[in-house]
PDB file of C-alpha atoms in Angstrom:
ATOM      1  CA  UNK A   1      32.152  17.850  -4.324  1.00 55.00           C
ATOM      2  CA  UNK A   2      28.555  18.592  -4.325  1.00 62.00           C
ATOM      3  CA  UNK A   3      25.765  15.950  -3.484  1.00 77.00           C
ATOM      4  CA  UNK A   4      24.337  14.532  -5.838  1.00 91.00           C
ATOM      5  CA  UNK A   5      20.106  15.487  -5.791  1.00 96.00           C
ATOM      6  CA  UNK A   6      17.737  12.734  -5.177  1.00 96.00           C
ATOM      7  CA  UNK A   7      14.091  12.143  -6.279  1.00 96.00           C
ATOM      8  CA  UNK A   8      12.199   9.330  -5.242  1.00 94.00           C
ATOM      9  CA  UNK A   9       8.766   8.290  -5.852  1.00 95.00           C
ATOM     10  CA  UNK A  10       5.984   5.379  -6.152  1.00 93.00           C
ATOM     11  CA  UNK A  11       5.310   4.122  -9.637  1.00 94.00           C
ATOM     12  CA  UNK A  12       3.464   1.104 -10.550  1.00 92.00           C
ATOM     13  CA  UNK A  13       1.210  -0.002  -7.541  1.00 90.00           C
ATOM     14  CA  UNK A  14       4.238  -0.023  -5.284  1.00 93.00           C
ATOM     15  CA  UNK A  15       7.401   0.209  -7.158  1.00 95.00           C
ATOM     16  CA  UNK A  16       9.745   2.882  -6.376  1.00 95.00           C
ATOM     17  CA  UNK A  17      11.608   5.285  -8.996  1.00 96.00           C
ATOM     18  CA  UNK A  18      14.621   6.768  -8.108  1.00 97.00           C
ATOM     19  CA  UNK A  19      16.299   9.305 -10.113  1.00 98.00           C
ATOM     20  CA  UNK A  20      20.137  10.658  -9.482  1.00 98.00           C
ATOM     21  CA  UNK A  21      20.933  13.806 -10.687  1.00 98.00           C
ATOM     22  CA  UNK A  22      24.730  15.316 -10.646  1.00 97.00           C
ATOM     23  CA  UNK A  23      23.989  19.705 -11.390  1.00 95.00           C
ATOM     24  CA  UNK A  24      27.466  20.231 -12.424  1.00 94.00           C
ATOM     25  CA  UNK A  25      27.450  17.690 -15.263  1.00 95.00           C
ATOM     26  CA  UNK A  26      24.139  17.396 -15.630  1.00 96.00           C
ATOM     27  CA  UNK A  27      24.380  13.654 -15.954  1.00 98.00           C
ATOM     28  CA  UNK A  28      21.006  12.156 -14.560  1.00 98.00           C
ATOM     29  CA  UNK A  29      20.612   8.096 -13.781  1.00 98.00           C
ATOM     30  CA  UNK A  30      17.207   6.396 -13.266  1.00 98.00           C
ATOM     31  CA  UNK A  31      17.592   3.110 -10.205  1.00 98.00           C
ATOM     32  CA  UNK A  32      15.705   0.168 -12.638  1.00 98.00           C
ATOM     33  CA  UNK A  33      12.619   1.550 -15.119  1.00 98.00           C
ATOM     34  CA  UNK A  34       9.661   0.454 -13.346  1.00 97.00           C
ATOM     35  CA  UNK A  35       7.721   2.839 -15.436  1.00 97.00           C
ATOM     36  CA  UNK A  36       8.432   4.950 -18.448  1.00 98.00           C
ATOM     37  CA  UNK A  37       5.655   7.564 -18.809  1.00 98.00           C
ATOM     38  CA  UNK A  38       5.929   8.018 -14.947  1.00 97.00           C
ATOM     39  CA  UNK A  39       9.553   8.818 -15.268  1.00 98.00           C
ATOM     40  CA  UNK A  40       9.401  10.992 -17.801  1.00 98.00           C
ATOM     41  CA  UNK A  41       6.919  12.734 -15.754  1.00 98.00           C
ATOM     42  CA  UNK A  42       8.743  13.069 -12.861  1.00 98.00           C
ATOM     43  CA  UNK A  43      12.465  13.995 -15.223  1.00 98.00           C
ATOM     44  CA  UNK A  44      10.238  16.577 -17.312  1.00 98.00           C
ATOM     45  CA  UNK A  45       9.113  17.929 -13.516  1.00 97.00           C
ATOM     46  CA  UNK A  46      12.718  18.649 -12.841  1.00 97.00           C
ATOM     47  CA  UNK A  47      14.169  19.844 -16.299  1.00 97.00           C
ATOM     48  CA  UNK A  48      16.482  16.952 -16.190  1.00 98.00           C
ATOM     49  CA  UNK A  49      17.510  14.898 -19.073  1.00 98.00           C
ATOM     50  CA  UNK A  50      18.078  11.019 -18.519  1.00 98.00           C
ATOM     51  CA  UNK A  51      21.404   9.797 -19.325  1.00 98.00           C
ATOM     52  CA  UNK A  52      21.835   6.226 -17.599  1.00 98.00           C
ATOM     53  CA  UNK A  53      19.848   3.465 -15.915  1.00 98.00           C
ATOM     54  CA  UNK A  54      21.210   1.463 -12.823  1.00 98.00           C
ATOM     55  CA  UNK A  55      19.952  -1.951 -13.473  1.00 98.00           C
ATOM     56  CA  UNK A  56      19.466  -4.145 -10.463  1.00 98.00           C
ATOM     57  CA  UNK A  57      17.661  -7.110 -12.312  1.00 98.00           C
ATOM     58  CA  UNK A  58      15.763  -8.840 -14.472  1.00 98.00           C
ATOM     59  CA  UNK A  59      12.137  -8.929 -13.463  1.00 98.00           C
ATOM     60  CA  UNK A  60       9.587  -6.710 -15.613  1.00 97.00           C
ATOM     61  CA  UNK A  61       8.882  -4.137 -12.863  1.00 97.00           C
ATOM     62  CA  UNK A  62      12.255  -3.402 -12.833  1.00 98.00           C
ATOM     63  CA  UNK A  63      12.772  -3.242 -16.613  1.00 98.00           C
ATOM     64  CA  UNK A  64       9.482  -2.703 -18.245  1.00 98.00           C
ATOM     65  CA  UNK A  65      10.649   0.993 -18.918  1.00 98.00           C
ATOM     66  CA  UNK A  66      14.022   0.506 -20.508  1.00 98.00           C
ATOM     67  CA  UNK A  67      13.742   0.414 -23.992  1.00 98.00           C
ATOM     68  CA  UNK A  68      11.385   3.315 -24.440  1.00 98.00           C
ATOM     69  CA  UNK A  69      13.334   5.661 -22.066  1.00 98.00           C
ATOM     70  CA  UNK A  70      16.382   4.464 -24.043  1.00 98.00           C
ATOM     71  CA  UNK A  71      14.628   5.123 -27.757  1.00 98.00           C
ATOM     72  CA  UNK A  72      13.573   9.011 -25.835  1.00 98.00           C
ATOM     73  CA  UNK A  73      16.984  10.184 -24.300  1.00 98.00           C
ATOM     74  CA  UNK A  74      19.405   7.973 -25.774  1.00 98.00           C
ATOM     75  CA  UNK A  75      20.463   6.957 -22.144  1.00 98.00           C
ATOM     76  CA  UNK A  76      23.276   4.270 -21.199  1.00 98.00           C
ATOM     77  CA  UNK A  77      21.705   0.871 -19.143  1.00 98.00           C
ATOM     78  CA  UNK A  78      23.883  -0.893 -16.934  1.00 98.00           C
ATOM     79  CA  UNK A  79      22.859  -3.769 -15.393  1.00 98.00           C
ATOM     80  CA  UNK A  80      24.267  -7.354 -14.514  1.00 98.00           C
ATOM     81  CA  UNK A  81      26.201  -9.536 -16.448  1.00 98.00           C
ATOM     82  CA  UNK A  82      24.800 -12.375 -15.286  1.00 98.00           C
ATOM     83  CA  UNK A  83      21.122 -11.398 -16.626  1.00 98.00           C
ATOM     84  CA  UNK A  84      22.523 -10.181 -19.456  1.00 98.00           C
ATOM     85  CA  UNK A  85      20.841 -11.514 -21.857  1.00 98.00           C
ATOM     86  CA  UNK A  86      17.843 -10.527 -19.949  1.00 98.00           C
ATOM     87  CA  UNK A  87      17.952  -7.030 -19.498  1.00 98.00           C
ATOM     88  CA  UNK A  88      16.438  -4.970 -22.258  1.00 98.00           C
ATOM     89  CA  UNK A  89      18.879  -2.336 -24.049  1.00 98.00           C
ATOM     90  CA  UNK A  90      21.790  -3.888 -22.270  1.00 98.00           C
ATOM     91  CA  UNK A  91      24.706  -1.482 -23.150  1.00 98.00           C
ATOM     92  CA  UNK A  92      27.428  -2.406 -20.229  1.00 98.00           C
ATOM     93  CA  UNK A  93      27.368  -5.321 -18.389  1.00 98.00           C
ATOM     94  CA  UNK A  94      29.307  -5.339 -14.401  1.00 98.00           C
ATOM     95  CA  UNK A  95      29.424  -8.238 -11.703  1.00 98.00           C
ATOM     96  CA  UNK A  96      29.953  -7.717  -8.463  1.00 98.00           C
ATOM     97  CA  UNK A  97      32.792  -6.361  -7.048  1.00 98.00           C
ATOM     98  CA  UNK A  98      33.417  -4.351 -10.470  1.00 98.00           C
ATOM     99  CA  UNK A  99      33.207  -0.812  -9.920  1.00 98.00           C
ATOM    100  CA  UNK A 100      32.474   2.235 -12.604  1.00 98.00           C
ATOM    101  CA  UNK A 101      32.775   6.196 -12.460  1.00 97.00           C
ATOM    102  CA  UNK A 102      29.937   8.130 -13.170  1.00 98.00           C
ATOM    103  CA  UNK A 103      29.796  11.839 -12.454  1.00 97.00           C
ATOM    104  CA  UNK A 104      32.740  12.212 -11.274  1.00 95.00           C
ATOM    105  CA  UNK A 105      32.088   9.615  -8.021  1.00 96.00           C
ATOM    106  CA  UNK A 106      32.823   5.900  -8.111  1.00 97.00           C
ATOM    107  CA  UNK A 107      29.870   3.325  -8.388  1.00 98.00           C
ATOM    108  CA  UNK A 108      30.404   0.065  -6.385  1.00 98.00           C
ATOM    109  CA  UNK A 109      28.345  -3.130  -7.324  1.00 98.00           C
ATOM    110  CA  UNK A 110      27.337  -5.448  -5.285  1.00 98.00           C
ATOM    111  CA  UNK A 111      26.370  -9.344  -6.112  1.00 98.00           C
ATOM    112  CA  UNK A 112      23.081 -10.216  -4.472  1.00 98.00           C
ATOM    113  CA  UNK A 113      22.186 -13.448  -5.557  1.00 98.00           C
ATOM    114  CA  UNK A 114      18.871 -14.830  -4.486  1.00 97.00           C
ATOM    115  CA  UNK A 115      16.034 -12.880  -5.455  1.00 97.00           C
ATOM    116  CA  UNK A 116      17.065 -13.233  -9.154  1.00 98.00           C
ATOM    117  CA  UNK A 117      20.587 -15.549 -10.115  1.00 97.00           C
ATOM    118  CA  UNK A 118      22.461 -11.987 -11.003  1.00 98.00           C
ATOM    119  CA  UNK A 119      20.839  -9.592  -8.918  1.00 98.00           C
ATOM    120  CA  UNK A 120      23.259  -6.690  -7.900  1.00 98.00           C
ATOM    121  CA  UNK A 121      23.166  -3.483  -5.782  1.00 98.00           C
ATOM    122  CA  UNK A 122      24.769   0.138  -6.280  1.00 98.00           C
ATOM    123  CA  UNK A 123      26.691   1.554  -3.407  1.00 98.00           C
ATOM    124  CA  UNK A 124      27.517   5.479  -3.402  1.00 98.00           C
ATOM    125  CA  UNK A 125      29.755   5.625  -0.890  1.00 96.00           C
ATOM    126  CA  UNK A 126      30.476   9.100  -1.374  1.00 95.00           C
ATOM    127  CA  UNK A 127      27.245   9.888  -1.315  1.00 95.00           C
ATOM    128  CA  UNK A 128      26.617   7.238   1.467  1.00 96.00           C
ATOM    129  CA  UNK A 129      23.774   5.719  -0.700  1.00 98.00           C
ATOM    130  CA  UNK A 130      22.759   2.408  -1.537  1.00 98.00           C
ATOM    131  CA  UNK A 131      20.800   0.952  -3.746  1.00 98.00           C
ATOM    132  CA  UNK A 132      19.280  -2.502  -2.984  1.00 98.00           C
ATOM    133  CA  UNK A 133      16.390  -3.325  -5.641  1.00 98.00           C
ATOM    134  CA  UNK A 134      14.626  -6.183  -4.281  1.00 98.00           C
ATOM    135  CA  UNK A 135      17.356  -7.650  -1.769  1.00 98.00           C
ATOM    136  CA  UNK A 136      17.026  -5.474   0.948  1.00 98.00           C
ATOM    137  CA  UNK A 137      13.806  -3.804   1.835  1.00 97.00           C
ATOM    138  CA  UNK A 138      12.797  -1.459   4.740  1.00 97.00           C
ATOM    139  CA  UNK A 139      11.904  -3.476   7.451  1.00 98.00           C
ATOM    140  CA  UNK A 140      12.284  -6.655   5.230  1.00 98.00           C
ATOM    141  CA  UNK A 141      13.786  -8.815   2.290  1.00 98.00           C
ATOM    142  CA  UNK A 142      13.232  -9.820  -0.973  1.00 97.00           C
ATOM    143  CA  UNK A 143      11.438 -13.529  -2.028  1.00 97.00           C
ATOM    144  CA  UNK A 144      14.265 -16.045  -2.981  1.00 97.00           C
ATOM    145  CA  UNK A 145      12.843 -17.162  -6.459  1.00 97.00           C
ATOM    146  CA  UNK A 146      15.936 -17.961  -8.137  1.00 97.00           C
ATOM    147  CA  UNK A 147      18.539 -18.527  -5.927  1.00 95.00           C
ATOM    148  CA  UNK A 148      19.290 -20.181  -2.409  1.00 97.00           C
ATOM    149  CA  UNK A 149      18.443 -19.240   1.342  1.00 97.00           C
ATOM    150  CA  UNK A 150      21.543 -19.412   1.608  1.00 98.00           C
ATOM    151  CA  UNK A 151      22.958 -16.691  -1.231  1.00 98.00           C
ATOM    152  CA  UNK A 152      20.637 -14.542  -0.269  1.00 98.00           C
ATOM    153  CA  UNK A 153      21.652 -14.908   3.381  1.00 98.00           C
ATOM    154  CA  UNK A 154      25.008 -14.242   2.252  1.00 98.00           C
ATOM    155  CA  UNK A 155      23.501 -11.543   0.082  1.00 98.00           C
ATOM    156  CA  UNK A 156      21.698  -9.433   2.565  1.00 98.00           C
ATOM    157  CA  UNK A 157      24.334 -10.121   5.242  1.00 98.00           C
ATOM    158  CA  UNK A 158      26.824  -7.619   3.446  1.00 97.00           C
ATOM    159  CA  UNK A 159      24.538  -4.842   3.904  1.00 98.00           C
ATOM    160  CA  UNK A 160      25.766  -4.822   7.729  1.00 97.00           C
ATOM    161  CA  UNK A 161      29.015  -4.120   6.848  1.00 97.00           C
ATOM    162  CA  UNK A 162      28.019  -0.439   5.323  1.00 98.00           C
ATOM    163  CA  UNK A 163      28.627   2.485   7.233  1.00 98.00           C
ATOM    164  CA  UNK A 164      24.955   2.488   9.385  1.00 98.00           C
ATOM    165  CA  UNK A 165      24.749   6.372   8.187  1.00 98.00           C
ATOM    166  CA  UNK A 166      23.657   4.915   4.470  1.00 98.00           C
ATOM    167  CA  UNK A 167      20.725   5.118   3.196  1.00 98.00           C
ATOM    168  CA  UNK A 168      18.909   2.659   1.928  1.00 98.00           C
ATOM    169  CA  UNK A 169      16.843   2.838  -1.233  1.00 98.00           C
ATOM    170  CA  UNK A 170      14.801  -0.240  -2.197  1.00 97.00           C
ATOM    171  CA  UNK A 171      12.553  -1.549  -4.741  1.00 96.00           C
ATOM    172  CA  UNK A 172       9.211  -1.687  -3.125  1.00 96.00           C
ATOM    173  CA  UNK A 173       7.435   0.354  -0.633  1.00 94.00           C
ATOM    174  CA  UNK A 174       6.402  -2.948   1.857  1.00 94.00           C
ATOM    175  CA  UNK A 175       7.610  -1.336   5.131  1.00 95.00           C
ATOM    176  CA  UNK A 176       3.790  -1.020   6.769  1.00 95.00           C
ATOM    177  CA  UNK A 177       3.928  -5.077   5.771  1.00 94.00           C
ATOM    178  CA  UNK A 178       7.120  -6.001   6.773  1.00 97.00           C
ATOM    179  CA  UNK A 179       6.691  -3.691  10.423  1.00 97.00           C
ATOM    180  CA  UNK A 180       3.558  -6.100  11.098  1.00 97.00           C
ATOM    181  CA  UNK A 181       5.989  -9.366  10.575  1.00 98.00           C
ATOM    182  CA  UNK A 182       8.888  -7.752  12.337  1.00 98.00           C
ATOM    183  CA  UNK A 183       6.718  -7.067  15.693  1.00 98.00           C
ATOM    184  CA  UNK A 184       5.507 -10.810  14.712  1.00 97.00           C
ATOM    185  CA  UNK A 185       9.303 -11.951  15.736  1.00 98.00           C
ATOM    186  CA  UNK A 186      10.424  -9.598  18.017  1.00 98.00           C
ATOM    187  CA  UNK A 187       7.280  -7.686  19.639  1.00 98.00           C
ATOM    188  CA  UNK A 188       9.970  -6.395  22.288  1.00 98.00           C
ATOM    189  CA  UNK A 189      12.262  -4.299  20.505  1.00 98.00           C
ATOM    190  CA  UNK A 190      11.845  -1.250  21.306  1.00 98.00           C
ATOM    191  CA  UNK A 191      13.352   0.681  18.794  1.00 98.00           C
ATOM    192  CA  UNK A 192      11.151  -1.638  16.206  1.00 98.00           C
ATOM    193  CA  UNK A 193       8.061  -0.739  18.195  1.00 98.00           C
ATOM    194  CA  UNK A 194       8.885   3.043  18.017  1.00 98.00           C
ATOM    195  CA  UNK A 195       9.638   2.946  13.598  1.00 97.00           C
ATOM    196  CA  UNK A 196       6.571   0.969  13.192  1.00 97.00           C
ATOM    197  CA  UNK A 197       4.175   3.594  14.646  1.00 97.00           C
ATOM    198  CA  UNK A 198       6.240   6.104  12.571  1.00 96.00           C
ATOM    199  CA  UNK A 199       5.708   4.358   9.150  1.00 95.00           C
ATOM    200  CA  UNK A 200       2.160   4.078  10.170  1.00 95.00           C
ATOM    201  CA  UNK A 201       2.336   7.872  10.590  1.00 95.00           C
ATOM    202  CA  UNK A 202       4.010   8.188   7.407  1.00 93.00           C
ATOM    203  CA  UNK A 203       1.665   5.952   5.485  1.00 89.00           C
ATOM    204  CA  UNK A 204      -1.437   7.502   6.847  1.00 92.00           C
ATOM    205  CA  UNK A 205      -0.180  10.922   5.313  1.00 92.00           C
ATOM    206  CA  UNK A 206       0.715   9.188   2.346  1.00 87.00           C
ATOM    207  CA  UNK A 207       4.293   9.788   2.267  1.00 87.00           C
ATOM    208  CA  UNK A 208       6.949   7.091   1.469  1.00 88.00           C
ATOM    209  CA  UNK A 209       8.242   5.296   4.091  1.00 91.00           C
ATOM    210  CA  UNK A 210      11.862   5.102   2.234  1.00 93.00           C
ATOM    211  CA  UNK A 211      14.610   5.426   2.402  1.00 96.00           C
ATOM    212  CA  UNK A 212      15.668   4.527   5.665  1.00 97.00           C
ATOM    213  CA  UNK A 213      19.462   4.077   6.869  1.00 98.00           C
ATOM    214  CA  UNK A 214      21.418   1.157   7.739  1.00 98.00           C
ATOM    215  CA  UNK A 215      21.572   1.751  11.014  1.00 98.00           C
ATOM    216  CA  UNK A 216      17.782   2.099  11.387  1.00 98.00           C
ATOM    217  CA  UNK A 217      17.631  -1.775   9.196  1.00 98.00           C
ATOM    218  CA  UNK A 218      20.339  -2.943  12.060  1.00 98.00           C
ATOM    219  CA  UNK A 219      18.751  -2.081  15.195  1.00 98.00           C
ATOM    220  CA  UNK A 220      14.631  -3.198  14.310  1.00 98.00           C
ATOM    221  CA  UNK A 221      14.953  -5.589  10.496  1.00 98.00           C
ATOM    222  CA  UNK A 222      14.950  -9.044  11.620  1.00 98.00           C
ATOM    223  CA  UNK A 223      16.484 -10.668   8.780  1.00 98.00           C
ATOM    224  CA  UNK A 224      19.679  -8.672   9.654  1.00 98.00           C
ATOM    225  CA  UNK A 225      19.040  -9.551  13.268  1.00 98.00           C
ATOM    226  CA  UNK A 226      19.277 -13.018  13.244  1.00 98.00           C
ATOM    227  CA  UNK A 227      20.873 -12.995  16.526  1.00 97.00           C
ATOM    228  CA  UNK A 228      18.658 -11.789  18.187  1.00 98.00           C
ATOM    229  CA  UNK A 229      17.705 -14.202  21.485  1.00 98.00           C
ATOM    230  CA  UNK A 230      13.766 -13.042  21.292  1.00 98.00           C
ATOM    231  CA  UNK A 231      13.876 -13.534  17.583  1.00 98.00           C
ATOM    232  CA  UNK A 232      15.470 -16.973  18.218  1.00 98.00           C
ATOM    233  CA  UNK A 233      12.973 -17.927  20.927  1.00 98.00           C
ATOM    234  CA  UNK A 234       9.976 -17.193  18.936  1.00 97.00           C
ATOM    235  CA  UNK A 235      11.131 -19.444  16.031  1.00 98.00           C
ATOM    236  CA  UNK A 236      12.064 -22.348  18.824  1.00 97.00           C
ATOM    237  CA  UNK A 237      15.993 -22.021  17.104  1.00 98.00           C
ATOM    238  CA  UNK A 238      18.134 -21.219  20.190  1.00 97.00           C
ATOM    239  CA  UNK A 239      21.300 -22.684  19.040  1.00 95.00           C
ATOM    240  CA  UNK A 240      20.656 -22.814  15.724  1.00 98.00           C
ATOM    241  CA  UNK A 241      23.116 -21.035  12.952  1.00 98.00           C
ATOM    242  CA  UNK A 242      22.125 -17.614  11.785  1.00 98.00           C
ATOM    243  CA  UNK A 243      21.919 -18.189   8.130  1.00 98.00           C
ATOM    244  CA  UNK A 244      18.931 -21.769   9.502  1.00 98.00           C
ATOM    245  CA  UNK A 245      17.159 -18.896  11.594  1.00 98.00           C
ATOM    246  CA  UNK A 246      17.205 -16.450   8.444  1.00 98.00           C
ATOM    247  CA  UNK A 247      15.976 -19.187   6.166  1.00 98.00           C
ATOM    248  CA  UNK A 248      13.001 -19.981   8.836  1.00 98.00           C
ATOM    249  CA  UNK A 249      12.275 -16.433   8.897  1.00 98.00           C
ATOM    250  CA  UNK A 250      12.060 -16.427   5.263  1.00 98.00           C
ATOM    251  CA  UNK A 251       9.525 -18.955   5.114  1.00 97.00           C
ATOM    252  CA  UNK A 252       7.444 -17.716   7.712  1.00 97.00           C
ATOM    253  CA  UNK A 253       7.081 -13.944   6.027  1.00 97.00           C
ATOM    254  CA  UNK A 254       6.493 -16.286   2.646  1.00 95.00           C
ATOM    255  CA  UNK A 255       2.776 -17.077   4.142  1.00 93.00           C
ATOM    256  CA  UNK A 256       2.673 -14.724   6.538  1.00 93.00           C
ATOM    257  CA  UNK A 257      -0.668 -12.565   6.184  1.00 80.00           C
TER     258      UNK A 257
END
């Protein structure tokens, strides 16, 4: 089976678009609809045609887009069933741990409550791909406005169990940010020290920073490195649980400037 051809790009102020196209069939999905015009843009760019969007959840940077792209192309939206009744143009509603086909590869969803009550993820595992909206950032994680520290804990946590080869497609391009809080935590990780000079290479060309892989989150993200003993020295939390030094991470990136 041939890969599937992706296209991302900023929209918004810092929003990213992500657009999924499958050649053979020529079905073509849009990850949330930060932007309408700018999609368009970037669809009309490629000659594609937009037939679905991925939903992740509710908040208007993430649907602002739906309904006009859907009046346009006609296009499918599938998004949680929890927000349902928040999620413009609604057309088929999954949960976590459902799964659906689209061109010809399976689509797993993922519940990621914490950000939003219903948030949810798309993982390609063909196509080692995921797609985490605002749970799982490069180099960071989302704001819990919603839910619990511990959901999204529990939410992010899951990510370690993908194959670290994935990439990892978010909803926000905060990586130069979230570097500066990492080395914050742990200044002496290597690896970290070594991908924040490269994002601040990227950045400086203007180019995205994202995606990045799993593997690349595991070895330098801090909120998936909770057991980390420099990370747990810093925050004074030795012997605490890893979801308590998650949480204090959590609120110290919430003011952190």
């Amino acid at each position: 089976m041939a890969h599937l051809a992706f296209h991302s790009f900023i929209c918004r102020s810092d929003n990213y678009g992500v657009l999924l196209h499958d050649h053979k069939s020529g079905l073509t999905a849009t990850i949330d609809a930060p932007d309408a015009a700018e999609i368009e843009r970037q669809l009309a760019g490629r000659g594609w045609q937009l037939t679905h969007i991925f939903t992740t959840h509710h908040h208007s940077d993430h649907v602002d887009g739906n309904l006009a792209l859907k009046q346009k192309f006609g296009c499918t939206v599938i998004g949680p069933a929890e927000e349902a009744d928040r999620i413009p143009g609604l057309d088929t509603a999954v949960s976590g741990g459902d799964s659906f086909p689209w061109a010809g590869r399976g689509v797993q969803v993922m519940s990621c409550p914490g950000h939003t009550k219903g948030h949810i993820a798309f993982h390609l595992a063909s196509e080692q791909a995921v797609f985490a909206g605002d749970t799982l950032f490069s180099l960071g994680c989302g704001r819990v406005f919603e839910g619990t520290l511990e959901e999204m804990f529990s939410s992010v946590s899951q990510f370690k169990t993908l194959d670290p080869s994935t990439s990892l497609y978010c909803g926000h391009e905060y990586t130069q940010s979230n570097a500066r809080f990492a080395l914050s935590v742990e200044p002496g990780n290597p690896a970290l020290q070594q991908r924040a000079a490269a994002v601040d290479r990227l950045r400086a060309e203007g180019k995205p920073a994202c995606p990045s892989t799993i593997g690349e989150e595991l070895l330098t993200n801090p909120f998936l490195r909770t057991g980390s003993l420099e990370i747990r020295q810093k925050l004074g939390l030795e012997g605490a649980a890893d979801v308590e030094v998650f949480a204090e991470l959590r609120r110290r990136k919430d003011s952190f400037r």
